[in-house]
Amino acid sequence: MSRRILLLVVVLALVATFVVGAAPKKVIYHYHWTETIYDVINANAVKMFMLKNPDVEVKMVLLPDGDRPNIIRTVLAANGSIDSFALNNGESAEFLGAGQMVPIIPAAFGKKTIDDVVKMWTPGAIETCGGTWEGQYYGIPFELSDYVAWINIADMREAGLNPAKDKPKTWDQFVEVAKKLMKVQGGTTVRNGFMCNSKEAVFNFLVLLNMMEQLGADWGNEKGLIASMDQPDVLARALKTYTDFVTDSKIWDPALSDNDRSGFGTNKSGIFLTGGTWYWGVLDTYSVKRKDVEPFPYPRFPDGKDIGGVGYGYCLYVSKLAKDPTLSFRFLDALASQPNEFIKQGYHQPRVTLSNGKPGLDPTLAKKYIPYYDQVFKGELAKTAVWLSSTKGNQVRDIVWQAISRVIYEGASVDDSVAQLQTDIKTLYQ
Amino acid sequence: MSSYQSSQRVLRTLLYVVIGVLGFAFIFPFLWMIVSSFKLNRDVLAIPIRFFPPEWNWMSYVNVFTKFPDFNFPRFILNSFIVTTLAVVFCLFLSATAGYGFAKYKFKGNGVLFMIVLATIMISFEAIVVPLFILVRRLGLQNTYWGLVIPESLTAFGVFMMRQFFFSLPNDFIESARIDGANEYAIFARIAIPMAQTALLALVIFHAQWVWNLLLWPLIVMSNPDMRVLPQGIALFKGGYNTPYPEQLAVSVIACIPLLLLYIFLSKYFVQGIAMTGLKG
Amino acid sequence: MRKASYSVTRLQNHGYLFILPTLVFFTIFLIYPMLSAFRYSLVEWNALTPPKAIGLKNFIVMVKDPRVINSIVRTLHFSGISVAAINVMAFVFALMFGSRLIRHKNFLQSLVFLPVILSIVAVGVVWEFMYQSTGLIPILLRKIIGVSPIWLTTTSAAPYAIIITYVWKSVGYYMVIYIAGLMDVPTSFYEAARMDGAGFWGQLYYITIPNLRNTFALAVISCIIFTFGQFSIQYVITKGGPARSTEILSLLIFREAFELSKFGYSAAISVLFFLMLLVFSIFQLRLFRSGTLGE
């Protein structure tokens, strides 16, 4: 018994040594998501910042991307130690609407006015990345990407199609092409013509958002979303187009694979719609080769608007709980000052100039490291649909995904599902 | 050979076959996991399915330690060891004392108090995570080992289990010790605890495996990257755009080795023998 | 010989001291947050802005919410089948691995326990892959019986896929409980029975099962409580889908709070969850006649 007590004491002493020994430095906590390819680049930025500011210690809290907003929300709710964090433009409205962030402090960047700061990024970048709220600027853009369509041209050739001419331009052509790319063996689909994520709401929501915008609805903000609820025919047309992929033309079998990024990369799908410039780097880890793949603009509706893909971005924010907001902004500036390192991985950061006046993203690098940058990505980004900005964005996402799920998993009719969607959205914004 | 012996033979073979199939079904996913950790990322998910890697990826385990700058494996494992040991020891203490108290003493409110304790596992942990974190913060325990360990030591299941066990413990030992003049705490420590070895060991395994694999609470309470535990480390392998499957599986395999060793070490006590006589009449 | 000179009550009151540490820590770290959580059920709160008091509105909405009703049904289905399967299998394994006919008991026990110690993420990745339409399980099933359900994307099969994975992961845990319980049945009981001419089934029925009453109570009640409360398998493999067919109550509680930022509503559902379990547990403790209130 006494031996056990001794053991306990030893263990406690060990523990004490870990708790004690807190550094007298200033410690700032930044909450970010983990992406194995980019973590190295971020770690480097942190190291350089700490070298230049020896009295500061930066603790990067890396979280799985899906858990990131939830953890941030919990820590904020409990007044925990969180000085800065990263959010994408689908998430930021909720936090901005609750006053959780500090507006950009120009002095931290060595600038006099906020306009001088905004000029360091491409025009409109901060808005598209979700970093503005009620006329004020809060977020430092960290990524600006756009979904384009991707197709496997080796599969096209195998199906007797000509990659140069036969890439689909309308949604009807999309279905025709996908049917040819689909492969069935012994009653089971072994290659989807097209696929999206079978489990996650957000990707399906974004593709549908694009279709809605092409059909004239404005799903970029709450007002437009609510207004579109009075257009059931538009809702039904978009929903039907999307769900028909599963139920009608059957070019998408959700049971084959749940994740379209890995599915396309392992040739379980001929086409997918949720990849940005960064996908080249991801593709390299899979079996499909770069030469067998081509990005192309999102198909359109012949009578619809010319809207391509879905634009989204990540911004870095300073929390209102930050002990030293200026210091945190300086850190975020450092974190967002390596656009040329990121572009080598195909990751696009819209930084035009750095705070010290040096140029930011080198446009020739973009062309060099991102195949089809000029031909496809740049053009589509200019015409992109923008993710919904609403404080209840997560609930909207869920409602839309339920609408889609009802049709593709429960066999509900499109009209019934649309009716439920209308009711749910109207109740949400009462 | 008599018909009795041959029917015994048949039964034995049948039993072996059933056990073989079941054993295989149990271990197969684990084997798949191990084998897949030696595949290349593109082969993990490729079709047609191959059990063995078409190309062996010997680097996955090495990459785990070299390619991920935030993955400080030695530190994570040390943290996990400390936290798990503390949590298990504290849990044993609380469960044994409370279980004994509830089982062996008839005091007013015994039943009600036990129901209150039991009620604490009837609330899903996610429901209390936010208020618990607010409380932990107010007590200044955020980002400390204690803030992590104390909530992780509390499980009504442990109390429940020890109580059930102590119910089965015959009172004669206790009564005679009392007559011999021993005080209650001595009886508890010298008689009850040693007799409760099996149950305590089972509780050690249960609680150790629960704490060792716990992710949500450390994720919330511990923002200091140096004090992360292993599950938080494993979570670093799931990227937003891309998940390196071989490395993630490799890490998962490594992570379950300590628990496996613990189980093998402790289960010797279990196999000492169940009293059932089996089919021999 | 010194006679006991204190009253019975004073002796029995030592019990208070034994349970005191547990009561203190549980009250501070579990009961207090629990009550706070229940208080949240009376507000509307997204964790970022101050809570808004709305009285019983959450409960009124909850009672009519098809999503909640779906979750209750799914939970009962999932728990009912899982608890039954787990306990039957665990008990049989515990018996089997004590049988004289089987050698290598230790190894086999470890095999069955192995899934318990794996991390849920690894389990999710591996099993999800095995269930996909070109995955191992459908391929095997088609070879053996010619057909296979579509596991993860049909509302009829997905719950069973989850049950199978969950049972696989949990049986070992309860097997250990039953083994521990079996070990404490004195050998003398069995010898006496054998001398009275009882065979395997006789011993099982007259000796083993009655003496395992406390163990059964522990195993079954804990199994129900844990099964109700766990959702990581559903979260990792199907995320509650397809179309909410695997969205059990605990997953819904998590989602409403952490994915939809409705902490108040989530708390209301957790009150319901709590009451359901409380009723179950009281009922079962009486059923097993093991340590009921006031005993």
Tab-separated table of N, CA, C and O in Angstrom, chain B residues 87 90-91 94-95 120-121 132 149-158 207 210, chain C residues 21-22 24-30:
chain	number	residue	atom	x	y	z
B	87	ALA	N	-5.234	8.908	-14.872
B	87	ALA	CA	-6.681	8.751	-14.921
B	87	ALA	C	-7.094	7.374	-14.403
B	87	ALA	O	-8.085	7.244	-13.689
B	90	PHE	N	-6.613	7.162	-10.516
B	90	PHE	CA	-7.630	7.938	-9.832
B	90	PHE	C	-9.003	7.261	-9.961
B	90	PHE	O	-9.784	7.221	-9.016
B	91	CYS	N	-9.262	6.733	-11.137
B	91	CYS	CA	-10.539	6.050	-11.355
B	91	CYS	C	-10.654	4.830	-10.456
B	91	CYS	O	-11.692	4.592	-9.855
B	94	LEU	N	-11.461	6.030	-6.902
B	94	LEU	CA	-12.846	6.464	-6.728
B	94	LEU	C	-13.811	5.298	-6.834
B	94	LEU	O	-14.752	5.177	-6.042
B	95	SER	N	-13.597	4.438	-7.831
B	95	SER	CA	-14.554	3.348	-8.055
B	95	SER	C	-14.522	2.335	-6.928
B	95	SER	O	-15.568	1.865	-6.475
B	120	THR	N	-25.031	9.884	-13.930
B	120	THR	CA	-24.060	10.695	-14.646
B	120	THR	C	-23.579	10.052	-15.937
B	120	THR	O	-23.029	10.722	-16.796
B	121	ILE	N	-23.757	8.747	-16.096
B	121	ILE	CA	-23.378	8.220	-17.404
B	121	ILE	C	-24.551	8.213	-18.359
B	121	ILE	O	-24.418	7.828	-19.516
B	132	LEU	N	-18.855	21.922	-19.074
B	132	LEU	CA	-17.691	21.384	-18.373
B	132	LEU	C	-16.458	22.194	-18.712
B	132	LEU	O	-15.636	22.503	-17.849
B	149	VAL	N	-7.091	15.253	-16.896
B	149	VAL	CA	-7.183	13.974	-16.200
B	149	VAL	C	-8.428	13.848	-15.342
B	149	VAL	O	-9.090	12.819	-15.346
B	150	ILE	N	-8.755	14.898	-14.598
B	150	ILE	CA	-9.855	14.738	-13.630
B	150	ILE	C	-11.164	14.336	-14.310
B	150	ILE	O	-11.754	13.328	-13.942
B	151	PRO	N	-11.629	15.084	-15.314
B	151	PRO	CA	-12.870	14.619	-15.934
B	151	PRO	C	-12.726	13.233	-16.548
B	151	PRO	O	-13.701	12.493	-16.607
B	152	GLU	N	-11.520	12.895	-17.001
B	152	GLU	CA	-11.357	11.590	-17.638
B	152	GLU	C	-11.275	10.456	-16.631
B	152	GLU	O	-11.263	9.296	-17.024
B	153	SER	N	-11.175	10.768	-15.346
B	153	SER	CA	-11.116	9.708	-14.338
B	153	SER	C	-12.498	9.343	-13.832
B	153	SER	O	-12.659	8.361	-13.119
B	154	LEU	N	-13.471	10.172	-14.166
B	154	LEU	CA	-14.777	9.998	-13.537
B	154	LEU	C	-15.671	9.146	-14.425
B	154	LEU	O	-16.063	9.562	-15.492
B	155	THR	N	-15.963	7.950	-13.969
B	155	THR	CA	-16.909	7.160	-14.713
B	155	THR	C	-17.774	6.366	-13.755
B	155	THR	O	-17.268	5.607	-12.927
B	156	ALA	N	-19.053	6.558	-13.882
B	156	ALA	CA	-19.966	5.836	-13.005
B	156	ALA	C	-19.911	4.350	-13.290
B	156	ALA	O	-20.261	3.530	-12.443
B	157	PHE	N	-19.459	4.003	-14.475
B	157	PHE	CA	-19.360	2.583	-14.809
B	157	PHE	C	-18.421	1.877	-13.839
B	157	PHE	O	-18.681	0.764	-13.397
B	158	GLY	N	-17.322	2.540	-13.507
B	158	GLY	CA	-16.379	1.944	-12.568
B	158	GLY	C	-17.020	1.707	-11.212
B	158	GLY	O	-16.850	0.653	-10.594
B	207	HIS	N	-10.819	1.140	-18.447
B	207	HIS	CA	-10.632	2.568	-18.357
B	207	HIS	C	-9.412	3.012	-19.154
B	207	HIS	O	-9.434	4.055	-19.783
B	210	TRP	N	-10.317	3.358	-22.708
B	210	TRP	CA	-11.189	4.499	-22.964
B	210	TRP	C	-10.391	5.805	-22.961
B	210	TRP	O	-10.487	6.603	-23.889
C	21	PRO	N	-15.364	10.807	-1.633
C	21	PRO	CA	-14.530	11.346	-2.729
C	21	PRO	C	-15.276	11.316	-4.057
C	21	PRO	O	-15.271	12.298	-4.801
C	22	THR	N	-15.899	10.171	-4.333
C	22	THR	CA	-16.638	10.069	-5.591
C	22	THR	C	-17.724	11.122	-5.672
C	22	THR	O	-17.859	11.813	-6.684
C	24	VAL	N	-17.941	13.995	-4.229
C	24	VAL	CA	-17.406	15.352	-4.398
C	24	VAL	C	-17.020	15.608	-5.853
C	24	VAL	O	-17.457	16.563	-6.487
C	25	PHE	N	-16.206	14.693	-6.395
C	25	PHE	CA	-15.732	14.936	-7.758
C	25	PHE	C	-16.849	14.846	-8.784
C	25	PHE	O	-16.906	15.623	-9.730
C	26	PHE	N	-17.735	13.868	-8.568
C	26	PHE	CA	-18.826	13.741	-9.520
C	26	PHE	C	-19.714	14.973	-9.490
C	26	PHE	O	-20.180	15.445	-10.516
C	27	THR	N	-19.957	15.494	-8.302
C	27	THR	CA	-20.831	16.656	-8.215
C	27	THR	C	-20.221	17.845	-8.937
C	27	THR	O	-20.873	18.520	-9.713
C	28	ILE	N	-18.949	18.089	-8.695
C	28	ILE	CA	-18.326	19.257	-9.301
C	28	ILE	C	-18.207	19.098	-10.812
C	28	ILE	O	-18.574	19.979	-11.575
C	29	PHE	N	-17.695	17.960	-11.235
C	29	PHE	CA	-17.322	17.847	-12.644
C	29	PHE	C	-18.342	17.168	-13.530
C	29	PHE	O	-18.198	17.185	-14.737
C	30	LEU	N	-19.332	16.537	-12.961
C	30	LEU	CA	-20.331	15.891	-13.800
C	30	LEU	C	-21.724	16.424	-13.530
C	30	LEU	O	-22.452	16.782	-14.452
